[in-house]
Amino acid sequence: MIQGVVVMNDQGKPRLVKFYDYQPVERQQELIRSIYGVLCNRAENVSNFIRADSIFGPDTRLVYKTYATLYFVFIFDSSENELAMLDLMQVFVETLDKCFSNVCEVDIVFNFNKVHTILDEIVLGGQVLETSSSEVMKAVEEISKLEKASNSISLVPKSIPGWQTR
Amino acid sequence: MTGPSLMDSLFQRTLEDLIKGLRLHLVHESTFISKSLDEIRREVRSPDLDTKAAAVQKVTYLRSLHGVDDSFAAFPAVELAASPRFRHKQIAYLAASVSFHSATAVLLLLTNQLRKDLNSSNEFEVSLALQCLSVVCNLDLARDLTPEIFTLLSSSKQLIRKKAIATILRVFGEYPDAVRVCFKRLVENVESSDPQTVSAVVSVFCELASREPNSYLPLAPEFYRVLVDSRNNWVLIKVLKIFANLAPLEPRLAKRIIEPIGEHMRRTGAKSLMFECIRTIVTSLSDYDSAVRLAVAKVQEFLVDDDPNLKYLGLQALSIVVPKHSWAVVENKEFVIKSLSDTDPNIKLEALRLVMAMVSEDDLSEICRVLLNYALKSDPEFCNEILGSVLATCSRNVYEIIIDFDWYVSVLGEMTRIPHCQKGEEIESQLIDIGMRVKDVRPELVHVGRDLLIDPALLGNPFLHRVLSAAAWVSGEYVKFSKNPIELMEALLQPRTGLLPSSIRAVYIQSAFKVLTFCLHSYLFAKEAVASSSSCAYDLESGASDSIPEKGCPEGSNLATSEALASSEQNEDFNRSFLCQSVEDNCTENDGDTLVAPGPSSSSASLNKLQFTRGSIINLLDLIKTALGPLAGSHEVEVQERAWNVLGLIKLVEQEIQDTPMQNEGKFVMEELKASEIMKLMHDAFFGELGPVSKSAQERVPIPDGLMLKENLNDLETVCGDVQLPSTCSFSLGKPHFEESSGSLFDFQKKEELEPSSESTSMLAEHRKRHGLYYLPSEIKETTSSDYPPANESKLAISVSVSDDVDYLVKLTEQSLVPKKKSNQTKPRPIVVKLDERDGVRIAANKPESKNDLISGAVREVLLGNEGIPTSSQGKHFDKLSSKTRGKEKIAIVQPLGSTGLLANAGNSELANSSPRRSKHVSHGKEKKPRSPRNNAEGCEERSYRDKKKGDHRHVKNKARQSADGGVNVVAQTPVIPDFLL
């Protein structure tokens, strides 16, 4: 199964963290740090797989790919196919791209919930659910419609521009 | 903290505001976060759900990406989940799936909400609940929500159905009894027309089968159909993984799947599927030559690809296949060896593994040479990988691959000098291990040890301290092979040893002690020998008889003989004493030489030993005193104590050695006697054989009659108090003779435990019990040198020239890998002491996880055991099922055992094992009964009835097939596979 999905930037700042087994706060931070520690030492144009036994326990590996300033990392065990995981990552990135039209780091930073929604349509409980980005898009659009419908009931504006800099 | 006010909700920051704030406060991020947390704490208590939602969302964000503790928001999240608004639910379930774990207290409160949402008509609400459940599921949730999941498994909405399937894995894991309810419906989904559904269910089976494949063999026909029919790569990959687990269990299955796998390989353009096919063949179907050939041909396509990922995976596949089909690597050897210098660390590592898998005794030395040269020029990490794998390969199975140990020992020395070497610990243990096991290599070992010790550069590299410690120990222990003990002593005492950690310094001092003992002993006894050779034949003989048993002594000195020798020697000393003057004269002439000076009489045939002059000995003593004097006040107890030991010995003997020429004859005789005796004893103590001891040695000590090791001895303390003597009744059947027993205990240890009397046994047992000690038979006499403490780490560089390159290695392996006749070995392989078969072999007891056990037990029950259940009970309501069928299942457990031969065949032991488990399930079932849902049972009754009929139908068929098959299947525990597949 897939044990986790992590997106972080090239400074090691996590942008999306999803583990399919509960991880205590400290452990999660530590995992992110050690993943970054491994990734930042990789040269360019080398293979995308890393044995992660020391980080996640026996027989785990991770596959990563760099898209602009972001590392996408999938952590998985021997019941997944390495190349298939690369494909899945491609599906995820494609979907993000469709969703935010030319996705960049800031989109992922500011759309915490939406990115989670997208990922949840692709992977559930560590199992691959959907591998077609257009199917995922369909579901995500349905969900956003629902969100909007439920939000429109609320009349009070929730944010006043400029407030946050105070 | 004030309560939430209207102002708070009006001017609340949204998640977006928070993120913007975080980006503005990069420097004071933590203060900003804690300020925000204070706000959030207030906001989550707001009665306004929108405010609460925004707060929960913010805290989830902080938990997920900034590692903030958000336990305070657990309850608000549960409250939020009850909101009718989709947006709120979404936030709440995300929060739950990020921060709840199976022990979160409020999880219980979520149960009803989850149930409600699982029954919702809105598919996205259902999927929110499923997503959450798939992460936070615990036993209670799994048990309470199994009926809902069961319903969803056949939902008409594909989206829901596949999510329910993916969730079920987690539910099974937490609550194995769910298998009984859901399994059939899960299996039916394999035949679904929707590829995503099939993919999900096959993934679940892949997970289950990887944990315990046996139980899923009966499903092989279903999987086979998928394998043949499906064109979806995701599905095929998972099915292949299932078969990779199943095929080794059932040879007929393996034969059957080869054809379709080959078909996929020829057809597919997808590398992922191709690789999965290759992997399945090389892991599970490696007995089928044609398949392996096809796989290796495809691997070659991977190897020549430009994509490093494919290269890496190709090499990985090769390393799986190499143990059985070494030709596969030989065909690709050129590529493999070139890959050693690839830029990709993964590829280099795999190549290294392959190279090491190829070595044989014939080409070991050449391959090692080349690999060490690679190690010299590669980065530290890979360098150590190389060293590590060379060390591991060479030491495998007690060095079975090594013929020339002299060579290997020198390779170990060479490795130490490789600048990036960090394998000190491993080299250390091998040096000592070889020293103890291989007698013939000791001279070379001492030589290598000396080279390491005198190299001042090594002392500065903490990674190598452990090696130095081994070198010091080896030099001390086998100093008799040293060409120049005094040089050794200088190396051991050089000022730079101050750089060593104290524990290793202690080893150095102890080794110096041994070297000193050896020098003094040879000095004193050589003199006698010299004297005797120049005077009378009788003494020559005695000198020889003295020196041979100790110096060449192969079996380890044995107290009894050495005592005898010592006593005979005393007599001889009297004879000799009057000659000593002339010997002294002899020696003083050579005083000028400080280093080893072969004495004038060293030609004496009986002693091939070094001769020490009086002057060299005195210099030696001075050297030691200067070096160790300051250490006598060391704060490290080990160092201090050992230094004192040495200094104490010197004090004992120094006087007489210095004074001898000036003393009158009578006095000299007295002193000489004393010193010789001391040195004799010291020598005996140190230079007995120190052999390896098997880990299981203790087990092989026969337990004497009447020794009850497992008896609880607590009551003893009341009987004998703190003082001594064991009460006879609890230890021995014989009569107690305590006066004698102390004597017999002594015998017991001395005589290698020939006939342990009951008294000695009881004494020994008493002793063991008191001190927690277990003595071994006299194999080990000396334990002083076995303590090698850890070293610290860092680096140092030595420049070594790099010469070889890839081509050389390619050429070399080309020669060496072609199967050739064994070259004539110039040297016969020395004897390597092995203790027993189990030396080095570890017994891995892998007990399957109990949960997995439970799952597979339940699966088996569903797949095989249910046949005994009468059909009439199948259509019952769930709640009734829990009571009625339980009872019937109980009968069913007994039935197949007695009646049908097939089950007895299929799982004799299985049934035996699982019956206690089942009774546990039954009790589970009873617990469950009151909670069983009534409302949904109505709805699913119809469907389940149909399902079960269908299932039944199939099972009847299965049964018929199985009984036909029953005779063939002799292997217990292998569930029967229906015939049409095979």
Short mmCIF file of N, CA, C and O in Angstrom, two decimals, chain A residues 1 13-15 17-18 22-23 25 28-29 42 46-49 51 78-84 86 88 109-110 112-113 116-117 120-121 124-125 127 129-131 142-143 146-147 150-151 154 156 158-160 163 165, chain B residues 9 11-14 17 19-20 26 29 50 57 61 63-65 67 85-87 90 94 99-101 122 124 131 134 159 162-163 167 169 196 203 207 234 237-238 241 271-272 276 279 309 312-313 316 344 346 350:
data_model
loop_
_atom_site.label_atom_id
_atom_site.label_comp_id
_atom_site.label_asym_id
_atom_site.label_seq_id
_atom_site.Cartn_x
_atom_site.Cartn_y
_atom_site.Cartn_z
N MET A 1 0.83 -1.20 0.00
CA MET A 1 0.00 0.00 0.00
C MET A 1 0.86 1.25 0.00
O MET A 1 2.07 1.19 0.24
N LYS A 13 10.26 22.82 3.16
CA LYS A 13 8.99 23.19 3.81
C LYS A 13 7.88 22.31 3.28
O LYS A 13 7.64 22.26 2.07
N PRO A 14 7.17 21.61 4.14
CA PRO A 14 6.10 20.74 3.66
C PRO A 14 4.93 21.57 3.13
O PRO A 14 4.58 22.60 3.72
N ARG A 15 4.35 21.12 2.04
CA ARG A 15 3.18 21.80 1.49
C ARG A 15 1.95 20.92 1.56
O ARG A 15 0.83 21.39 1.53
N VAL A 17 1.02 17.05 3.48
CA VAL A 17 1.49 15.86 4.18
C VAL A 17 0.30 14.95 4.41
O VAL A 17 -0.69 15.37 5.00
N LYS A 18 0.38 13.75 3.91
CA LYS A 18 -0.72 12.82 4.15
C LYS A 18 -0.13 11.46 4.44
O LYS A 18 0.55 10.87 3.59
N TYR A 22 -1.77 6.73 11.19
CA TYR A 22 -1.61 7.89 12.06
C TYR A 22 -0.15 8.07 12.44
O TYR A 22 0.53 7.12 12.82
N GLN A 23 0.31 9.30 12.34
CA GLN A 23 1.67 9.63 12.80
C GLN A 23 1.56 10.72 13.86
O GLN A 23 0.96 11.75 13.60
N VAL A 25 2.55 13.93 16.06
CA VAL A 25 3.07 15.19 15.52
C VAL A 25 4.59 15.18 15.36
O VAL A 25 5.12 15.48 14.29
N GLN A 28 5.92 12.88 12.74
CA GLN A 28 5.65 13.36 11.39
C GLN A 28 6.68 14.41 10.99
O GLN A 28 7.21 14.38 9.88
N GLN A 29 6.97 15.33 11.90
CA GLN A 29 7.96 16.36 11.60
C GLN A 29 9.32 15.72 11.31
O GLN A 29 10.04 16.12 10.40
N ARG A 42 20.31 14.26 -3.42
CA ARG A 42 20.29 13.52 -4.68
C ARG A 42 20.76 14.42 -5.81
O ARG A 42 20.36 15.58 -5.90
N VAL A 46 19.16 11.31 -11.81
CA VAL A 46 19.39 9.95 -11.32
C VAL A 46 18.02 9.30 -11.11
O VAL A 46 16.99 9.97 -11.25
N SER A 47 18.04 8.02 -10.80
CA SER A 47 16.77 7.32 -10.69
C SER A 47 15.95 7.90 -9.53
O SER A 47 16.49 8.48 -8.59
N ASN A 48 14.65 7.72 -9.63
CA ASN A 48 13.74 8.39 -8.70
C ASN A 48 13.35 7.56 -7.48
O ASN A 48 12.49 7.97 -6.72
N PHE A 49 13.95 6.41 -7.34
CA PHE A 49 13.56 5.57 -6.23
C PHE A 49 14.61 5.60 -5.13
O PHE A 49 15.81 5.65 -5.41
N ARG A 51 15.44 3.62 -1.39
CA ARG A 51 15.05 2.68 -0.34
C ARG A 51 14.88 3.45 0.96
O ARG A 51 15.76 4.20 1.34
N SER A 78 6.18 -3.01 -0.73
CA SER A 78 6.41 -3.92 -1.86
C SER A 78 5.13 -4.32 -2.57
O SER A 78 5.19 -5.00 -3.58
N SER A 79 3.97 -3.93 -2.07
CA SER A 79 2.79 -4.32 -2.86
C SER A 79 2.41 -3.24 -3.88
O SER A 79 1.32 -3.31 -4.45
N GLU A 80 3.29 -2.30 -4.08
CA GLU A 80 3.06 -1.36 -5.17
C GLU A 80 4.21 -1.49 -6.19
O GLU A 80 5.32 -1.87 -5.83
N ASN A 81 3.88 -1.13 -7.41
CA ASN A 81 4.88 -1.16 -8.47
C ASN A 81 5.54 0.21 -8.58
O ASN A 81 4.85 1.23 -8.65
N GLU A 82 6.86 0.22 -8.62
CA GLU A 82 7.59 1.49 -8.60
C GLU A 82 7.19 2.39 -9.75
O GLU A 82 6.93 3.59 -9.57
N LEU A 83 7.16 1.81 -10.95
CA LEU A 83 6.85 2.63 -12.12
C LEU A 83 5.41 3.10 -12.10
O LEU A 83 5.09 4.22 -12.52
N ALA A 84 4.54 2.25 -11.56
CA ALA A 84 3.15 2.64 -11.46
C ALA A 84 3.01 3.83 -10.50
O ALA A 84 2.20 4.73 -10.73
N LEU A 86 5.18 6.15 -10.09
CA LEU A 86 5.58 7.33 -10.85
C LEU A 86 4.43 7.83 -11.71
O LEU A 86 4.18 9.03 -11.80
N LEU A 88 1.30 7.35 -11.10
CA LEU A 88 0.27 7.89 -10.22
C LEU A 88 0.60 9.32 -9.83
O LEU A 88 -0.26 10.18 -9.77
N VAL A 109 -0.05 26.03 -1.64
CA VAL A 109 -0.01 26.63 -0.31
C VAL A 109 -1.38 27.13 0.10
O VAL A 109 -1.84 26.90 1.23
N PHE A 110 -2.07 27.79 -0.82
CA PHE A 110 -3.32 28.45 -0.43
C PHE A 110 -4.56 27.58 -0.60
O PHE A 110 -5.66 27.99 -0.30
N PHE A 112 -5.17 24.39 0.66
CA PHE A 112 -4.95 23.24 1.52
C PHE A 112 -6.05 22.19 1.37
O PHE A 112 -5.78 21.03 1.06
N ASN A 113 -7.29 22.62 1.54
CA ASN A 113 -8.38 21.64 1.51
C ASN A 113 -8.56 21.02 0.13
O ASN A 113 -8.82 19.84 0.00
N HIS A 116 -6.10 18.38 -0.68
CA HIS A 116 -6.45 17.15 0.03
C HIS A 116 -7.62 16.44 -0.66
O HIS A 116 -7.62 15.22 -0.78
N THR A 117 -8.59 17.22 -1.07
CA THR A 117 -9.73 16.62 -1.76
C THR A 117 -9.28 15.87 -3.01
O THR A 117 -9.71 14.74 -3.26
N ASP A 120 -7.49 12.72 -2.07
CA ASP A 120 -8.40 11.71 -1.53
C ASP A 120 -9.18 11.01 -2.63
O ASP A 120 -9.63 9.87 -2.45
N GLU A 121 -9.38 11.68 -3.74
CA GLU A 121 -10.06 11.01 -4.84
C GLU A 121 -9.13 10.02 -5.54
O GLU A 121 -9.58 9.09 -6.19
N LEU A 124 -7.10 6.32 -1.40
CA LEU A 124 -7.88 6.24 -0.16
C LEU A 124 -7.31 5.13 0.71
O LEU A 124 -7.18 4.00 0.27
N GLY A 125 -7.00 5.51 1.93
CA GLY A 125 -6.51 4.52 2.87
C GLY A 125 -5.30 3.76 2.34
O GLY A 125 -5.08 2.61 2.66
N GLN A 127 -4.80 2.87 -0.70
CA GLN A 127 -5.10 2.11 -1.91
C GLN A 127 -5.35 3.08 -3.07
O GLN A 127 -6.01 4.11 -2.89
N LEU A 129 -7.22 4.52 -6.00
CA LEU A 129 -8.64 4.48 -6.34
C LEU A 129 -8.90 4.83 -7.78
O LEU A 129 -9.71 4.23 -8.45
N GLU A 130 -8.26 5.88 -8.22
CA GLU A 130 -8.61 6.40 -9.53
C GLU A 130 -7.31 6.82 -10.22
O GLU A 130 -6.45 7.43 -9.60
N THR A 131 -7.21 6.46 -11.48
CA THR A 131 -5.96 6.77 -12.16
C THR A 131 -6.18 7.62 -13.39
O THR A 131 -5.28 7.78 -14.20
N GLU A 142 -17.60 18.39 -8.75
CA GLU A 142 -18.85 18.13 -8.04
C GLU A 142 -18.74 18.58 -6.59
O GLU A 142 -19.64 19.22 -6.05
N ILE A 143 -17.61 18.23 -6.01
CA ILE A 143 -17.43 18.57 -4.60
C ILE A 143 -17.39 20.08 -4.42
O ILE A 143 -18.01 20.62 -3.49
N LEU A 146 -20.78 21.45 -4.37
CA LEU A 146 -21.43 21.21 -3.08
C LEU A 146 -20.96 22.21 -2.04
O LEU A 146 -21.74 22.76 -1.27
N GLU A 147 -19.66 22.42 -2.02
CA GLU A 147 -19.09 23.36 -1.06
C GLU A 147 -19.73 24.74 -1.24
O GLU A 147 -20.14 25.38 -0.27
N SER A 150 -23.22 24.96 -0.07
CA SER A 150 -23.37 25.00 1.38
C SER A 150 -22.83 26.31 1.95
O SER A 150 -23.26 26.77 2.99
N ASN A 151 -21.90 26.93 1.26
CA ASN A 151 -21.33 28.18 1.75
C ASN A 151 -22.25 29.35 1.50
O ASN A 151 -22.27 30.31 2.26
N SER A 154 -24.27 31.16 4.10
CA SER A 154 -23.67 32.08 5.05
C SER A 154 -23.60 33.48 4.43
O SER A 154 -23.17 33.67 3.30
N VAL A 156 -22.46 36.33 6.30
CA VAL A 156 -21.43 37.17 6.91
C VAL A 156 -20.11 36.99 6.18
O VAL A 156 -19.65 35.86 6.02
N LYS A 158 -16.36 36.58 5.69
CA LYS A 158 -15.47 35.94 6.66
C LYS A 158 -14.10 36.59 6.73
O LYS A 158 -13.35 36.39 7.66
N SER A 159 -13.82 37.40 5.74
CA SER A 159 -12.47 37.96 5.78
C SER A 159 -12.54 39.42 5.39
O SER A 159 -13.25 39.82 4.48
N ILE A 160 -11.81 40.21 6.11
CA ILE A 160 -11.75 41.61 5.75
C ILE A 160 -10.34 41.89 5.26
O ILE A 160 -9.36 41.70 5.99
N TRP A 163 -6.72 43.06 7.03
CA TRP A 163 -6.75 42.81 8.47
C TRP A 163 -5.51 42.06 8.94
O TRP A 163 -4.94 42.34 9.99
N THR A 165 -2.54 42.07 8.14
CA THR A 165 -1.22 42.70 8.27
C THR A 165 -1.13 43.52 9.54
O THR A 165 -0.07 44.02 9.88
N SER B 9 -16.20 36.36 15.92
CA SER B 9 -16.66 35.68 14.71
C SER B 9 -16.74 36.65 13.53
O SER B 9 -16.61 36.25 12.39
N PHE B 11 -14.65 39.17 12.99
CA PHE B 11 -13.31 39.51 12.49
C PHE B 11 -12.37 38.33 12.52
O PHE B 11 -11.17 38.48 12.65
N GLN B 12 -12.94 37.17 12.40
CA GLN B 12 -12.10 35.98 12.46
C GLN B 12 -11.21 35.91 11.23
O GLN B 12 -11.60 36.27 10.12
N ARG B 13 -10.02 35.43 11.46
CA ARG B 13 -9.15 35.19 10.30
C ARG B 13 -9.53 33.87 9.65
O ARG B 13 -9.78 32.88 10.34
N THR B 14 -9.52 33.86 8.37
CA THR B 14 -9.73 32.58 7.68
C THR B 14 -8.39 31.87 7.55
O THR B 14 -7.34 32.42 7.90
N ASP B 17 -6.09 33.90 5.52
CA ASP B 17 -5.43 34.98 6.26
C ASP B 17 -4.26 34.43 7.05
O ASP B 17 -3.19 35.03 7.12
N ILE B 19 -2.48 31.80 6.44
CA ILE B 19 -1.36 31.44 5.58
C ILE B 19 -0.60 32.68 5.15
O ILE B 19 0.64 32.72 5.18
N LYS B 20 -1.35 33.72 4.80
CA LYS B 20 -0.68 34.97 4.42
C LYS B 20 0.15 35.49 5.58
O LYS B 20 1.28 35.94 5.40
N LEU B 26 7.91 35.20 8.50
CA LEU B 26 8.86 34.09 8.37
C LEU B 26 9.85 34.04 9.52
O LEU B 26 10.23 32.99 10.00
N GLU B 29 8.09 33.12 13.12
CA GLU B 29 7.00 32.21 12.81
C GLU B 29 6.38 31.60 14.06
O GLU B 29 5.17 31.57 14.22
N ASP B 50 -19.80 28.35 11.58
CA ASP B 50 -18.85 28.88 10.59
C ASP B 50 -17.54 29.26 11.25
O ASP B 50 -16.46 28.96 10.75
N GLN B 57 -10.32 24.35 10.68
CA GLN B 57 -9.54 24.28 9.44
C GLN B 57 -8.12 24.82 9.66
O GLN B 57 -7.14 24.23 9.22
N TYR B 61 -4.56 22.77 9.52
CA TYR B 61 -3.45 23.21 8.67
C TYR B 61 -2.16 23.27 9.49
O TYR B 61 -1.11 22.76 9.07
N ARG B 63 -1.46 21.75 12.26
CA ARG B 63 -1.06 20.41 12.68
C ARG B 63 -0.35 19.69 11.53
O ARG B 63 0.69 19.07 11.70
N SER B 64 -0.94 19.82 10.37
CA SER B 64 -0.45 19.04 9.25
C SER B 64 0.91 19.54 8.75
O SER B 64 1.78 18.73 8.44
N LEU B 65 1.07 20.84 8.70
CA LEU B 65 2.29 21.35 8.08
C LEU B 65 3.26 22.01 9.05
O LEU B 65 4.42 22.20 8.72
N GLY B 67 3.37 21.05 12.50
CA GLY B 67 3.62 20.20 13.66
C GLY B 67 3.13 20.77 14.97
O GLY B 67 3.79 20.69 15.98
N ARG B 85 -24.07 21.09 6.86
CA ARG B 85 -23.42 21.64 5.67
C ARG B 85 -22.25 20.78 5.22
O ARG B 85 -21.43 20.37 6.03
N PHE B 86 -22.19 20.60 3.95
CA PHE B 86 -21.13 19.76 3.38
C PHE B 86 -19.75 20.31 3.68
O PHE B 86 -18.83 19.59 4.07
N ARG B 87 -19.62 21.60 3.55
CA ARG B 87 -18.33 22.26 3.77
C ARG B 87 -17.81 21.97 5.17
O ARG B 87 -16.64 21.67 5.38
N GLN B 90 -16.73 18.42 5.54
CA GLN B 90 -15.45 18.22 4.86
C GLN B 90 -14.29 18.64 5.77
O GLN B 90 -13.33 17.88 5.95
N LEU B 94 -11.63 15.99 7.51
CA LEU B 94 -10.21 16.16 7.22
C LEU B 94 -9.42 16.29 8.52
O LEU B 94 -8.38 15.65 8.72
N SER B 99 -5.62 14.15 12.51
CA SER B 99 -5.10 14.15 13.88
C SER B 99 -5.69 13.09 14.79
O SER B 99 -5.23 12.94 15.91
N PHE B 100 -6.71 12.37 14.37
CA PHE B 100 -7.24 11.34 15.27
C PHE B 100 -6.43 10.06 15.09
O PHE B 100 -5.97 9.75 14.01
N HIS B 101 -6.29 9.33 16.17
CA HIS B 101 -5.71 8.00 16.06
C HIS B 101 -6.60 7.04 16.80
O HIS B 101 -7.59 7.46 17.42
N ASN B 122 -26.20 11.36 -0.31
CA ASN B 122 -25.22 12.13 -1.07
C ASN B 122 -23.90 11.36 -1.15
O ASN B 122 -23.26 11.09 -0.13
N PHE B 124 -21.02 12.10 -1.98
CA PHE B 124 -19.79 12.74 -1.51
C PHE B 124 -19.72 12.78 0.01
O PHE B 124 -18.63 12.73 0.58
N GLN B 131 -13.42 8.13 3.72
CA GLN B 131 -12.04 8.59 3.77
C GLN B 131 -11.56 8.71 5.21
O GLN B 131 -10.45 8.34 5.54
N SER B 134 -11.16 5.24 6.82
CA SER B 134 -10.02 4.46 6.35
C SER B 134 -8.74 4.84 7.08
O SER B 134 -7.76 4.11 7.05
N LEU B 159 -18.36 5.16 -7.51
CA LEU B 159 -17.47 5.96 -6.66
C LEU B 159 -17.48 5.45 -5.22
O LEU B 159 -16.45 5.28 -4.60
N LYS B 162 -16.05 1.60 -4.85
CA LYS B 162 -14.59 1.39 -4.80
C LYS B 162 -14.00 1.96 -3.52
O LYS B 162 -13.05 1.43 -2.96
N LYS B 163 -14.61 3.04 -3.02
CA LYS B 163 -14.09 3.58 -1.76
C LYS B 163 -14.38 2.65 -0.60
O LYS B 163 -13.57 2.49 0.32
N THR B 167 -11.70 0.83 1.86
CA THR B 167 -11.80 0.99 3.31
C THR B 167 -11.81 -0.36 4.03
O THR B 167 -11.34 -0.47 5.15
N LEU B 169 -10.19 -2.95 3.83
CA LEU B 169 -8.90 -3.50 4.24
C LEU B 169 -8.60 -3.10 5.69
O LEU B 169 -8.21 -3.92 6.52
N GLN B 196 -12.19 0.23 -12.32
CA GLN B 196 -11.70 0.85 -11.08
C GLN B 196 -12.11 0.02 -9.86
O GLN B 196 -11.36 -0.11 -8.90
N SER B 203 -6.50 -4.79 -5.36
CA SER B 203 -5.51 -4.20 -4.46
C SER B 203 -5.68 -4.72 -3.05
O SER B 203 -4.71 -5.03 -2.36
N GLU B 207 -2.96 -6.90 -0.84
CA GLU B 207 -2.49 -6.63 0.52
C GLU B 207 -2.69 -7.86 1.41
O GLU B 207 -1.79 -8.27 2.15
N TRP B 234 -3.22 -1.32 -14.21
CA TRP B 234 -3.24 -1.25 -12.75
C TRP B 234 -3.75 -2.55 -12.17
O TRP B 234 -3.20 -3.07 -11.19
N ILE B 237 -1.16 -5.39 -12.75
CA ILE B 237 -0.01 -5.33 -11.83
C ILE B 237 -0.36 -5.94 -10.49
O ILE B 237 0.38 -6.76 -9.93
N LYS B 238 -1.54 -5.58 -10.00
CA LYS B 238 -1.93 -6.10 -8.69
C LYS B 238 -2.18 -7.61 -8.74
O LYS B 238 -1.80 -8.35 -7.82
N LYS B 241 0.97 -9.38 -8.67
CA LYS B 241 1.55 -9.42 -7.32
C LYS B 241 0.88 -10.50 -6.48
O LYS B 241 1.54 -11.18 -5.69
N LYS B 271 5.81 0.01 -19.40
CA LYS B 271 6.99 -0.49 -18.69
C LYS B 271 6.64 -1.01 -17.31
O LYS B 271 7.25 -1.96 -16.81
N SER B 272 5.66 -0.36 -16.69
CA SER B 272 5.33 -0.78 -15.32
C SER B 272 4.81 -2.21 -15.33
O SER B 272 5.23 -3.03 -14.51
N GLU B 276 6.54 -5.60 -13.82
CA GLU B 276 5.85 -6.46 -12.87
C GLU B 276 5.87 -7.91 -13.36
O GLU B 276 6.04 -8.84 -12.58
N ARG B 279 9.28 -9.21 -12.72
CA ARG B 279 9.50 -9.47 -11.29
C ARG B 279 8.77 -10.72 -10.84
O ARG B 279 9.28 -11.51 -10.06
N ASN B 309 15.85 5.02 -14.13
CA ASN B 309 14.90 4.22 -13.36
C ASN B 309 14.81 2.81 -13.91
O ASN B 309 14.78 1.84 -13.16
N TYR B 312 17.98 0.86 -13.20
CA TYR B 312 18.00 0.44 -11.80
C TYR B 312 17.10 -0.76 -11.58
O TYR B 312 17.50 -1.76 -10.98
N LEU B 313 15.89 -0.67 -12.07
CA LEU B 313 14.96 -1.78 -11.87
C LEU B 313 15.44 -3.03 -12.59
O LEU B 313 15.29 -4.15 -12.08
N GLN B 316 17.94 -4.57 -10.52
CA GLN B 316 17.30 -5.18 -9.35
C GLN B 316 16.72 -6.55 -9.73
O GLN B 316 16.86 -7.51 -8.96
N ASP B 344 24.65 7.30 -10.81
CA ASP B 344 23.47 7.08 -9.98
C ASP B 344 23.80 6.13 -8.81
O ASP B 344 24.20 4.99 -9.02
N ASN B 346 21.90 4.51 -6.81
CA ASN B 346 21.09 3.28 -6.81
C ASN B 346 21.69 2.24 -7.73
O ASN B 346 21.80 1.06 -7.39
N GLU B 350 23.25 -1.50 -6.83
CA GLU B 350 22.74 -2.75 -7.38
C GLU B 350 23.85 -3.50 -8.11
O GLU B 350 23.98 -4.72 -8.00
#
